[in-house]
């Protein structure tokens, strides 16, 4: 069974809007939560990541919000652009070898 | 820039064939990984290797084996391909060192179809 549950499966947002993707986990031993971005025909690439000792991390238009007590974390894409259209995967790790990935969210940004 | 290359972008094989998927990384990374990616299931770890000739099973190793004879090269082997192994296969590498924050770098993937 998937250790990290991700929703929604897909979303469509207008250019300039906010995209929000949510993930939930059960294993409290996870200590690293990365997000990967995948464009069609390419492998996933690290986008942004957070450790559970902080509640938010921002890099440009991308923000991770982390709620340790609820065991949830989310990715917010502000001012969404057509170039952000991609599949996004959340993941969690408790040791370097074992990244557990969510099912993925396909984001489409309409111009 | 880290580069992870996979030998084929597309592959079509017959049921029962032995299939080799090759992956090469150019950054002297300790760790290498094989995942399969299926719609609605995300990425699932098949095998990983933390050193030459060292390997460990991931979450879905059944029907697969791996080989790592050189540090830069990691092969995934399907001993007898079956239709349920039709999937996108992704190779990744990371530098190692034991930190959970070690970034994994992915290749472009091999789309395998088993007929």
Coordinates of N, CA, C and O in Angstrom, one line a residue, chain A residues 36-76:
Chain A
X36 N 9.0 16.3 -6.3 CA 9.7 16.2 -7.6 C 8.7 16.7 -8.7 O 7.5 16.5 -8.6
X37 N 9.3 17.2 -9.8 CA 8.5 17.7 -10.9 C 8.9 16.9 -12.1 O 10.1 16.8 -12.4
X38 N 7.9 16.5 -12.9 CA 8.3 15.7 -14.1 C 7.5 16.3 -15.3 O 6.3 16.4 -15.3
X39 N 8.3 16.7 -16.3 CA 7.8 17.1 -17.6 C 7.6 15.9 -18.5 O 8.4 14.9 -18.4
X40 N 6.7 15.9 -19.5 CA 6.5 14.8 -20.4 C 7.9 14.4 -21.1 O 8.6 15.3 -21.6
X41 N 8.2 13.1 -21.1 CA 9.4 12.7 -21.8 C 10.6 12.8 -21.0 O 11.7 12.5 -21.4
X42 N 10.5 13.3 -19.7 CA 11.7 13.5 -18.9 C 11.5 12.7 -17.6 O 10.4 12.3 -17.2
X43 N 12.6 12.5 -16.9 CA 12.6 11.9 -15.6 C 12.2 13.0 -14.6 O 12.4 14.2 -14.8
X44 N 11.7 12.6 -13.4 CA 11.4 13.6 -12.3 C 12.7 14.3 -11.9 O 13.8 13.7 -11.9
X45 N 12.5 15.5 -11.4 CA 13.7 16.3 -10.9 C 13.2 17.0 -9.6 O 12.1 17.4 -9.5
X46 N 14.2 17.0 -8.7 CA 13.8 17.6 -7.4 C 13.4 19.1 -7.6 O 14.1 19.9 -8.2
X47 N 12.3 19.5 -7.0 CA 11.8 20.8 -7.1 C 12.1 21.6 -5.8 O 12.6 22.7 -5.8
X48 N 11.7 21.1 -4.7 CA 11.8 21.7 -3.4 C 11.6 20.6 -2.3 O 10.9 19.6 -2.6
X49 N 12.2 20.8 -1.1 CA 12.1 19.8 -0.1 C 12.0 20.5 1.3 O 12.5 21.7 1.5
X50 N 11.5 19.8 2.3 CA 11.4 20.3 3.6 C 11.7 19.3 4.7 O 11.5 18.1 4.4
X51 N 12.2 19.7 5.8 CA 12.4 18.8 7.0 C 11.3 19.1 7.9 O 10.8 20.2 8.0
X52 N 10.9 18.2 8.8 CA 9.7 18.4 9.7 C 10.0 19.4 10.8 O 9.0 19.6 11.6
X53 N 11.2 19.9 10.9 CA 11.4 20.9 12.0 C 11.0 22.3 11.6 O 11.0 23.3 12.4
X54 N 10.5 22.5 10.3 CA 10.0 23.8 9.9 C 8.6 23.6 9.4 O 8.2 22.5 8.9
X55 N 7.8 24.7 9.4 CA 6.4 24.5 9.0 C 6.2 25.0 7.5 O 5.1 24.8 6.9
X56 N 7.1 25.8 7.0 CA 7.0 26.3 5.7 C 8.3 26.5 5.0 O 9.3 26.9 5.7
X57 N 8.4 26.3 3.7 CA 9.6 26.6 3.0 C 9.2 27.2 1.6 O 8.3 26.6 1.0
X58 N 9.8 28.3 1.3 CA 9.4 28.9 0.0 C 10.6 29.1 -0.9 O 11.7 29.5 -0.4
X59 N 10.5 28.7 -2.2 CA 11.5 29.0 -3.2 C 10.8 29.5 -4.4 O 10.1 28.8 -5.1
X60 N 11.0 30.8 -4.6 CA 10.3 31.5 -5.7 C 8.8 31.4 -5.6 O 8.2 31.8 -4.6
X61 N 8.2 30.9 -6.6 CA 6.7 30.7 -6.6 C 6.2 29.5 -5.9 O 5.0 29.2 -5.9
X62 N 7.1 28.6 -5.5 CA 6.8 27.3 -4.9 C 7.0 27.3 -3.4 O 8.0 27.8 -2.9
X63 N 5.9 26.9 -2.7 CA 5.9 26.9 -1.2 C 5.5 25.5 -0.7 O 4.5 25.0 -1.2
X64 N 6.2 24.9 0.2 CA 5.7 23.8 0.9 C 5.2 24.2 2.3 O 5.9 24.9 3.0
X65 N 4.0 23.7 2.6 CA 3.5 23.9 4.0 C 3.5 22.5 4.6 O 3.1 21.6 4.0
X66 N 3.9 22.5 5.9 CA 4.1 21.2 6.6 C 3.3 21.3 7.9 O 3.6 22.2 8.7
X67 N 2.5 20.3 8.2 CA 1.7 20.2 9.4 C 2.1 18.9 10.1 O 1.5 17.8 9.7
X68 N 3.0 18.9 11.0 CA 3.6 17.7 11.6 C 2.5 16.9 12.4 O 2.4 15.7 12.3
X69 N 1.7 17.7 13.1 CA 0.7 17.0 14.0 C -0.4 16.3 13.1 O -0.9 15.3 13.5
X70 N -0.7 16.9 12.0 CA -1.7 16.3 11.1 C -1.1 15.3 10.1 O -1.8 14.6 9.4
X71 N 0.2 15.2 10.1 CA 0.9 14.4 9.2 C 0.5 14.7 7.7 O 0.2 13.8 7.0
X72 N 0.5 16.0 7.4 CA 0.2 16.4 6.1 C 1.2 17.4 5.6 O 1.7 18.2 6.4
X73 N 1.4 17.5 4.3 CA 2.1 18.6 3.7 C 1.6 18.9 2.3 O 0.9 18.0 1.7
X74 N 1.8 20.1 1.9 CA 1.2 20.5 0.6 C 2.2 21.4 -0.2 O 3.1 22.0 0.4
X75 N 2.0 21.4 -1.5 CA 2.7 22.2 -2.4 C 1.8 23.3 -2.9 O 0.7 23.0 -3.4
X76 N 2.2 24.5 -2.8 CA 1.5 25.6 -3.4 C 2.3 26.2 -4.5 O 3.5 26.6 -4.3

